[in-house]
Coordinates of N, CA, C and O in Angstrom, one line a residue:
M59 N 106.1 82.7 106.3 CA 105.5 83.7 105.6 C 105.7 83.5 104.1 O 106.8 83.4 103.5
S60 N 104.6 83.3 103.3 CA 104.7 82.9 101.8 C 104.7 84.2 101.1 O 104.2 85.2 101.6
L61 N 105.4 84.2 100.0 CA 105.5 85.4 99.0 C 104.2 85.4 98.3 O 104.0 84.4 97.4
E62 N 103.5 86.4 98.3 CA 102.2 86.5 97.4 C 102.6 87.7 96.4 O 102.9 88.9 96.9
C63 N 102.4 87.6 95.2 CA 102.6 88.5 94.3 C 101.4 89.6 94.3 O 100.1 89.1 94.1
A64 N 101.7 90.7 94.4 CA 100.7 91.7 94.3 C 100.4 92.1 92.8 O 99.4 92.5 92.3
A65 N 101.6 92.2 92.1 CA 101.4 92.6 90.7 C 102.6 91.9 89.8 O 103.6 91.9 90.3
S66 N 102.2 91.3 88.8 CA 103.1 90.7 88.0 C 103.0 91.4 86.5 O 102.0 92.1 86.2
V67 N 103.9 91.1 85.7 CA 103.9 91.8 84.3 C 102.6 91.4 83.6 O 101.9 92.0 83.0
A68 N 102.2 90.0 83.8 CA 101.1 89.4 83.1 C 99.8 90.1 83.6 O 99.0 90.2 82.7
E69 N 99.7 90.3 84.8 CA 98.5 90.7 85.4 C 98.3 92.4 85.1 O 97.3 92.9 85.4
G70 N 99.3 93.0 84.7 CA 99.2 94.4 84.5 C 99.5 95.2 85.6 O 98.8 95.6 86.5
P71 N 100.8 95.4 85.9 CA 101.3 96.2 87.1 C 100.7 97.7 87.2 O 100.5 98.1 88.4
L72 N 100.5 98.2 86.1 CA 99.8 99.5 86.1 C 98.5 99.5 86.9 O 98.2 100.5 87.6
S73 N 97.6 98.5 86.6 CA 96.4 98.6 87.3 C 96.5 98.4 88.7 O 95.8 99.2 89.6
Y74 N 97.5 97.6 89.3 CA 97.7 97.5 90.7 C 98.2 98.8 91.2 O 97.7 99.2 92.3
V75 N 99.2 99.4 90.6 CA 99.8 100.6 91.1 C 98.6 101.7 91.2 O 98.5 102.4 92.2
K76 N 97.8 101.8 90.2 CA 96.8 102.8 90.3 C 95.8 102.5 91.3 O 95.3 103.5 92.0
E77 N 95.4 101.3 91.6 CA 94.6 100.9 92.6 C 95.1 101.3 94.0 O 94.5 102.0 94.9
Q78 N 96.4 100.9 94.3 CA 97.1 101.2 95.4 C 97.2 102.7 95.7 O 97.0 103.3 96.8
S79 N 97.8 103.3 94.6 CA 97.9 104.8 94.7 C 96.6 105.6 94.9 O 96.7 106.5 95.8
G80 N 95.5 105.1 94.4 CA 94.2 105.9 94.5 C 93.9 105.7 96.0 O 93.5 106.8 96.6
R81 N 94.0 104.6 96.6 CA 93.7 104.3 98.1 C 94.6 105.2 98.9 O 94.0 105.8 99.8
Q82 N 95.8 105.2 98.6 CA 96.8 106.1 99.5 C 96.5 107.6 99.3 O 96.5 108.3 100.3
I83 N 96.1 108.1 98.1 CA 95.8 109.4 97.9 C 94.6 109.7 98.8 O 94.6 110.7 99.4
E84 N 93.5 108.9 98.6 CA 92.2 109.2 99.3 C 92.6 109.3 100.7 O 92.1 110.3 101.5
E85 N 93.3 108.4 101.4 CA 93.6 108.3 102.8 C 94.3 109.5 103.1 O 94.1 110.1 104.3
A86 N 95.4 109.9 102.4 CA 96.2 111.1 102.7 C 95.3 112.4 102.7 O 95.4 113.3 103.5
R87 N 94.6 112.4 101.7 CA 93.6 113.7 101.6 C 92.7 113.7 102.8 O 92.6 114.8 103.4
K88 N 92.2 112.6 103.1 CA 91.3 112.6 104.4 C 92.1 113.0 105.7 O 91.6 113.7 106.5
R89 N 93.3 112.4 105.8 CA 94.1 112.7 106.9 C 94.5 114.2 107.0 O 94.6 114.7 108.1
V90 N 94.8 114.8 105.9 CA 95.1 116.2 105.8 C 93.9 117.1 106.1 O 94.0 118.2 106.6
G91 N 92.7 116.5 105.9 CA 91.4 117.3 106.1 C 91.0 118.1 105.1 O 90.5 119.2 105.4
I92 N 91.3 117.8 103.7 CA 90.7 118.6 102.7 C 89.7 117.7 101.9 O 89.8 116.5 101.8
T93 N 88.8 118.4 101.2 CA 87.8 117.7 100.5 C 88.4 117.3 99.1 O 89.5 118.0 98.7
Q94 N 87.6 116.5 98.4 CA 87.9 116.2 96.8 C 87.9 117.5 96.2 O 88.8 117.8 95.2
R95 N 86.9 118.3 96.4 CA 86.8 119.7 95.6 C 88.0 120.5 95.9 O 88.6 121.1 94.9
E96 N 88.5 120.6 97.1 CA 89.7 121.4 97.4 C 90.9 121.0 96.7 O 91.7 121.7 96.1
L97 N 91.2 119.6 96.7 CA 92.4 119.1 96.1 C 92.3 119.2 94.6 O 93.2 119.5 93.9
A98 N 91.0 118.9 94.1 CA 90.9 118.9 92.7 C 91.2 120.5 92.3 O 92.0 120.7 91.1
R99 N 90.7 121.5 92.9 CA 90.9 122.8 92.5 C 92.5 123.1 92.6 O 93.0 123.7 91.7
D100 N 93.1 122.7 93.6 CA 94.5 123.0 93.9 C 95.4 122.3 92.8 O 96.4 122.9 92.4
L101 N 94.9 121.2 92.1 CA 95.5 120.5 91.2 C 95.1 121.0 89.7 O 95.7 120.6 88.7
G102 N 94.2 121.7 89.7 CA 93.6 122.3 88.4 C 92.9 121.1 87.6 O 93.0 121.0 86.4
M103 N 92.3 120.2 88.3 CA 91.5 119.1 87.7 C 90.1 119.1 88.1 O 89.8 119.9 89.1
G104 N 89.1 118.4 87.5 CA 87.7 118.3 87.9 C 87.7 117.2 89.2 O 88.3 116.4 89.3
V105 N 86.6 117.5 89.9 CA 86.3 116.6 91.0 C 86.1 115.3 90.7 O 86.5 114.2 91.1
R106 N 85.3 115.1 89.5 CA 85.1 113.8 88.9 C 86.4 113.0 88.4 O 86.5 111.7 88.7
W107 N 87.3 113.8 87.9 CA 88.5 113.0 87.6 C 89.4 112.7 88.8 O 89.9 111.6 88.9
L108 N 89.3 113.5 90.0 CA 90.0 113.0 91.3 C 89.3 111.8 91.7 O 89.9 110.9 92.3
R109 N 88.0 111.7 91.6 CA 87.3 110.5 92.1 C 87.8 109.3 91.4 O 87.9 108.3 91.9
E110 N 87.9 109.4 90.1 CA 88.4 108.4 89.3 C 89.9 107.9 89.7 O 90.1 106.7 89.8
I111 N 90.7 109.0 90.1 CA 92.1 108.6 90.5 C 92.0 107.8 91.8 O 92.6 106.8 92.0
E112 N 91.1 108.4 92.8 CA 91.1 107.8 94.1 C 90.5 106.3 94.1 O 90.8 105.6 94.8
S113 N 89.7 106.2 93.1 CA 89.1 104.8 93.0 C 89.9 103.8 92.2 O 89.7 102.6 92.2
G114 N 91.1 104.3 91.7 CA 92.0 103.5 91.0 C 91.7 103.0 89.7 O 92.1 102.0 89.2
N115 N 90.8 103.9 89.1 CA 90.5 103.6 87.6 C 91.6 103.3 86.8 O 92.6 104.2 86.7
P116 N 91.7 102.1 86.1 CA 92.8 102.0 85.3 C 93.2 103.0 84.1 O 94.1 103.1 83.5
K117 N 92.0 103.8 83.8 CA 92.2 104.8 82.7 C 92.8 106.1 83.2 O 93.3 106.9 82.5
S118 N 93.0 106.2 84.6 CA 93.7 107.4 85.1 C 95.2 107.3 84.7 O 95.8 106.3 84.3
K119 N 95.8 108.5 84.7 CA 97.1 108.6 84.2 C 98.1 108.7 85.3 O 97.8 109.3 86.4
L120 N 99.2 108.0 85.3 CA 100.2 108.1 86.4 C 100.7 109.4 86.7 O 101.0 109.6 87.9
D121 N 100.8 110.3 85.7 CA 101.3 111.6 86.1 C 100.2 112.3 86.9 O 100.6 113.2 87.7
D122 N 99.0 112.0 86.8 CA 98.0 112.7 87.7 C 98.1 112.0 89.2 O 97.9 112.8 90.1
H123 N 98.3 110.7 89.2 CA 98.7 110.1 90.5 C 99.8 110.8 91.2 O 99.8 111.1 92.4
L124 N 100.9 111.0 90.4 CA 102.1 111.5 90.9 C 101.8 113.1 91.3 O 102.3 113.5 92.4
R125 N 101.1 113.9 90.6 CA 100.8 115.3 91.0 C 99.9 115.2 92.3 O 100.2 116.1 93.2
C126 N 99.0 114.4 92.4 CA 98.2 114.3 93.7 C 99.2 113.8 94.9 O 99.2 114.4 95.9
T127 N 100.1 112.9 94.6 CA 101.1 112.4 95.6 C 101.8 113.7 96.0 O 102.2 113.8 97.2
Y128 N 102.4 114.3 95.1 CA 103.3 115.5 95.4 C 102.5 116.6 96.2 O 103.0 117.1 97.1
Q129 N 101.3 116.8 95.8 CA 100.5 117.8 96.4 C 100.2 117.5 97.9 O 100.1 118.5 98.8
L130 N 99.9 116.3 98.1 CA 99.6 115.8 99.4 C 100.9 115.6 100.3 O 100.7 115.2 101.5
G131 N 102.1 115.7 99.7 CA 103.3 115.4 100.5 C 103.6 113.9 100.8 O 104.3 113.6 101.7
L132 N 103.1 113.0 99.9 CA 103.3 111.6 100.1 C 104.6 111.2 99.3 O 105.1 111.9 98.3
S133 N 105.1 110.1 99.7 CA 106.2 109.5 99.0 C 105.7 108.9 97.7 O 104.4 108.5 97.8
S134 N 106.5 108.9 96.7 CA 106.0 108.2 95.4 C 106.4 106.7 95.4 O 106.3 106.2 94.3
G135 N 106.9 106.3 96.4 CA 107.3 104.9 96.5 C 106.3 103.9 96.1 O 106.5 102.8 95.4
H136 N 104.9 104.1 96.6 CA 103.9 103.3 96.3 C 103.7 103.1 94.8 O 102.9 102.2 94.3
I137 N 104.0 104.0 94.0 CA 103.9 104.0 92.5 C 105.3 103.5 91.9 O 105.2 102.6 91.0
L138 N 106.3 104.1 92.3 CA 107.6 103.7 91.6 C 108.2 102.4 91.9 O 108.8 101.8 91.0
I139 N 108.1 102.0 93.2 CA 108.9 100.7 93.4 C 108.0 99.5 92.9 O 108.9 98.7 92.3
P140 N 106.8 99.4 92.8 CA 106.3 98.3 92.0 C 106.6 98.4 90.6 O 106.7 97.2 90.0
L141 N 106.6 99.6 90.0 CA 107.1 99.6 88.6 C 108.5 99.1 88.4 O 108.9 98.6 87.3
L142 N 109.4 99.4 89.4 CA 110.8 98.9 89.3 C 110.7 97.3 89.2 O 111.5 96.7 88.4
F143 N 109.9 96.7 90.1 CA 109.8 95.2 90.1 C 109.4 94.8 88.7 O 109.9 93.9 88.1
A144 N 108.3 95.5 88.2 CA 107.7 95.0 86.9 C 108.7 95.2 85.7 O 108.8 94.3 84.9
G145 N 109.6 96.2 85.8 CA 110.6 96.5 84.8 C 111.5 95.4 84.9 O 112.2 95.2 83.9
Q146 N 111.8 94.8 86.0 CA 112.8 93.7 86.0 C 112.1 92.3 85.9 O 112.6 91.3 86.1
R147 N 110.7 92.3 85.5 CA 110.0 91.1 85.4 C 109.9 90.3 86.6 O 110.1 89.1 86.5
M148 N 109.7 91.1 87.7 CA 109.6 90.3 88.9 C 108.3 90.7 89.6 O 107.7 91.8 89.3
C149 N 107.7 89.7 90.4 CA 106.4 90.1 91.0 C 106.8 91.0 92.2 O 107.8 90.9 92.9
F150 N 105.8 91.9 92.5 CA 105.9 92.9 93.7 C 105.2 92.1 94.8 O 104.1 91.8 94.8
P151 N 106.0 92.0 96.1 CA 105.3 91.2 97.1 C 104.2 92.0 97.8 O 104.3 93.3 98.1
K152 N 103.1 91.5 98.0 CA 101.9 92.0 98.5 C 102.2 92.7 99.9 O 101.6 93.7 100.3
Q153 N 103.2 92.0 100.6 CA 103.4 92.5 102.0 C 104.1 93.9 101.9 O 104.0 94.6 102.9
L154 N 104.6 94.1 100.9 CA 105.1 95.6 100.8 C 104.2 96.7 100.3 O 104.3 97.9 100.6
G155 N 103.2 96.2 99.6 CA 102.3 97.1 99.0 C 101.2 97.9 99.9 O 100.8 98.9 99.5
G156 N 100.9 97.5 101.0 CA 100.0 98.1 101.9 C 100.5 99.4 102.6 O 99.8 100.3 102.9
G157 N 101.9 99.4 102.9 CA 102.4 100.4 103.8 C 103.0 101.5 103.0 O 103.0 101.6 101.9
D158 N 103.6 102.4 103.9 CA 104.3 103.6 103.2 C 105.7 103.2 102.9 O 106.4 102.5 103.6
L159 N 106.0 103.3 101.7 CA 107.4 102.7 101.2 C 108.3 104.0 101.1 O 109.4 103.8 100.5
C160 N 108.2 104.9 102.0 CA 109.0 106.1 101.9 C 110.5 105.6 102.4 O 111.4 106.0 101.7
D161 N 110.6 104.7 103.4 CA 111.8 104.4 103.8 C 112.6 103.5 102.7 O 113.8 103.7 102.5
L162 N 111.7 102.6 102.0 CA 112.4 101.9 101.0 C 112.8 102.8 99.8 O 113.8 102.6 99.2
E163 N 112.0 103.7 99.5 CA 112.3 104.7 98.5 C 113.6 105.4 98.8 O 114.4 105.7 97.9
R164 N 113.8 106.0 100.0 CA 114.9 106.6 100.3 C 116.2 105.8 100.3 O 117.2 106.3 99.9
L165 N 116.0 104.5 100.6 CA 117.1 103.6 100.6 C 117.6 103.4 99.1 O 118.7 103.3 98.9
C166 N 116.6 103.3 98.2 CA 116.9 103.1 96.9 C 117.8 104.3 96.3 O 118.7 104.3 95.6
I167 N 117.3 105.6 96.8 CA 117.8 106.8 96.3 C 119.3 106.8 96.7 O 120.3 107.2 96.2
E168 N 119.5 106.4 98.2 CA 120.8 106.4 98.7 C 121.8 105.5 98.1 O 122.9 105.7 97.9
V169 N 121.2 104.3 97.6 CA 122.0 103.2 96.9 C 122.5 103.9 95.6 O 123.6 103.8 95.2
I170 N 121.6 104.5 94.9 CA 121.9 105.1 93.6 C 122.9 106.3 93.8 O 123.9 106.3 92.9
A171 N 122.6 107.0 94.8 CA 123.5 108.1 95.0 C 124.9 107.7 95.4 O 126.0 108.2 94.9
E172 N 125.0 106.7 96.3 CA 126.3 106.1 96.7 C 127.1 105.6 95.5 O 128.3 105.7 95.3
R173 N 126.4 104.7 94.7 CA 127.1 104.2 93.5 C 127.5 105.2 92.6 O 128.8 105.1 92.1
N174 N 126.7 106.2 92.3 CA 127.2 107.3 91.4 C 128.3 108.2 92.1 O 129.2 108.6 91.4
L175 N 128.2 108.3 93.3 CA 129.4 109.0 94.0 C 130.7 108.3 94.0 O 131.7 109.0 93.8
S176 N 130.5 107.0 94.3 CA 131.7 106.2 94.1 C 132.4 106.3 92.7 O 133.6 106.4 92.6
Q177 N 131.6 106.1 91.7 CA 132.1 106.3 90.3 C 132.7 107.6 90.1 O 133.7 107.7 89.5
L178 N 132.0 108.7 90.5 CA 132.4 110.0 90.3 C 133.8 110.2 91.0 O 134.7 110.8 90.6
T179 N 133.8 109.8 92.4 CA 135.1 110.0 93.1 C 136.3 109.2 92.4 O 137.4 109.7 92.3
N180 N 136.0 108.0 91.9 CA 137.1 107.2 91.2 C 137.5 107.9 90.0 O 138.7 108.1 89.7
A181 N 136.5 108.5 89.3 CA 136.9 109.3 88.0 C 137.7 110.4 88.3 O 138.6 110.9 87.5
L182 N 137.5 111.1 89.4 CA 138.1 112.5 89.7 C 139.3 112.4 90.6 O 140.1 113.3 90.8
T183 N 139.6 111.0 91.1 CA 140.8 111.0 91.9 C 141.9 110.7 91.2 O 142.0 109.9 90.3
P184 N 143.0 111.6 91.3 CA 144.3 111.4 90.7 C 145.0 110.1 90.9 O 144.8 109.7 92.1
R185 N 145.5 109.4 90.0 CA 146.3 108.2 90.2 C 147.7 108.7 90.5 O 148.5 108.8 89.4
W186 N 148.1 108.8 91.7 CA 149.5 109.2 92.0 C 150.4 108.0 91.9 O 150.0 106.9 92.3
R187 N 151.6 108.3 91.3 CA 152.6 107.4 91.2 C 153.2 107.2 92.6 O 153.5 108.1 93.2
S188 N 153.6 106.0 92.9 CA 154.2 105.9 94.2 C 155.6 106.3 94.2 O 156.2 106.2 93.0
P189 N 156.3 106.6 95.2 CA 157.7 107.1 95.2 C 158.6 106.0 94.6 O 159.6 106.3 93.8
S190 N 158.3 104.8 94.8 CA 159.1 103.7 94.4 C 159.2 103.7 92.8 O 160.1 103.4 92.2
M191 N 157.9 103.9 92.3 CA 157.8 103.9 90.9 C 158.5 105.1 90.2 O 159.1 104.9 89.2
A192 N 158.4 106.2 90.8 CA 159.0 107.5 90.3 C 160.6 107.2 90.3 O 161.3 107.5 89.4
A193 N 161.1 106.7 91.5 CA 162.6 106.5 91.5 C 163.1 105.5 90.5 O 164.1 105.6 89.9
G194 N 162.2 104.4 90.3 CA 162.7 103.4 89.3 C 162.7 103.8 87.8 O 163.3 103.3 87.0
A195 N 162.0 104.9 87.6 CA 161.8 105.3 86.3 C 163.1 106.2 85.8 O 163.3 106.3 84.8
S196 N 163.8 106.8 86.9 CA 164.9 107.5 86.4 C 166.2 106.8 86.3 O 166.5 105.8 86.2

């Protein structure tokens, strides 16, 4: 299995993210069974703008993609994970781009939480002197 880049820094990862996000938003909206008009109304935006989002228009704003994602109960992994790759100047593998990245998103959150929890635990754990050290000091 060869690694194919879906988005690189040079190609503009935002365009890729908006295209993939638009597709996922449209599929989720249809799966939920609501029209563009209903979703646009619920989000306080025009139907025309929602069409632009769903079509992956590069001029659409990521915050509008996120609003749609949250409204439809989608994971934001399809937006955020490719951007993490781009931030590290790494290509995002096409093999990851088509599916639901919810599990990968949750794993990232767990790793971040575990790391911060470990640091917090270490900072709050008292450093007890061993009995041999205390006896030797007197």
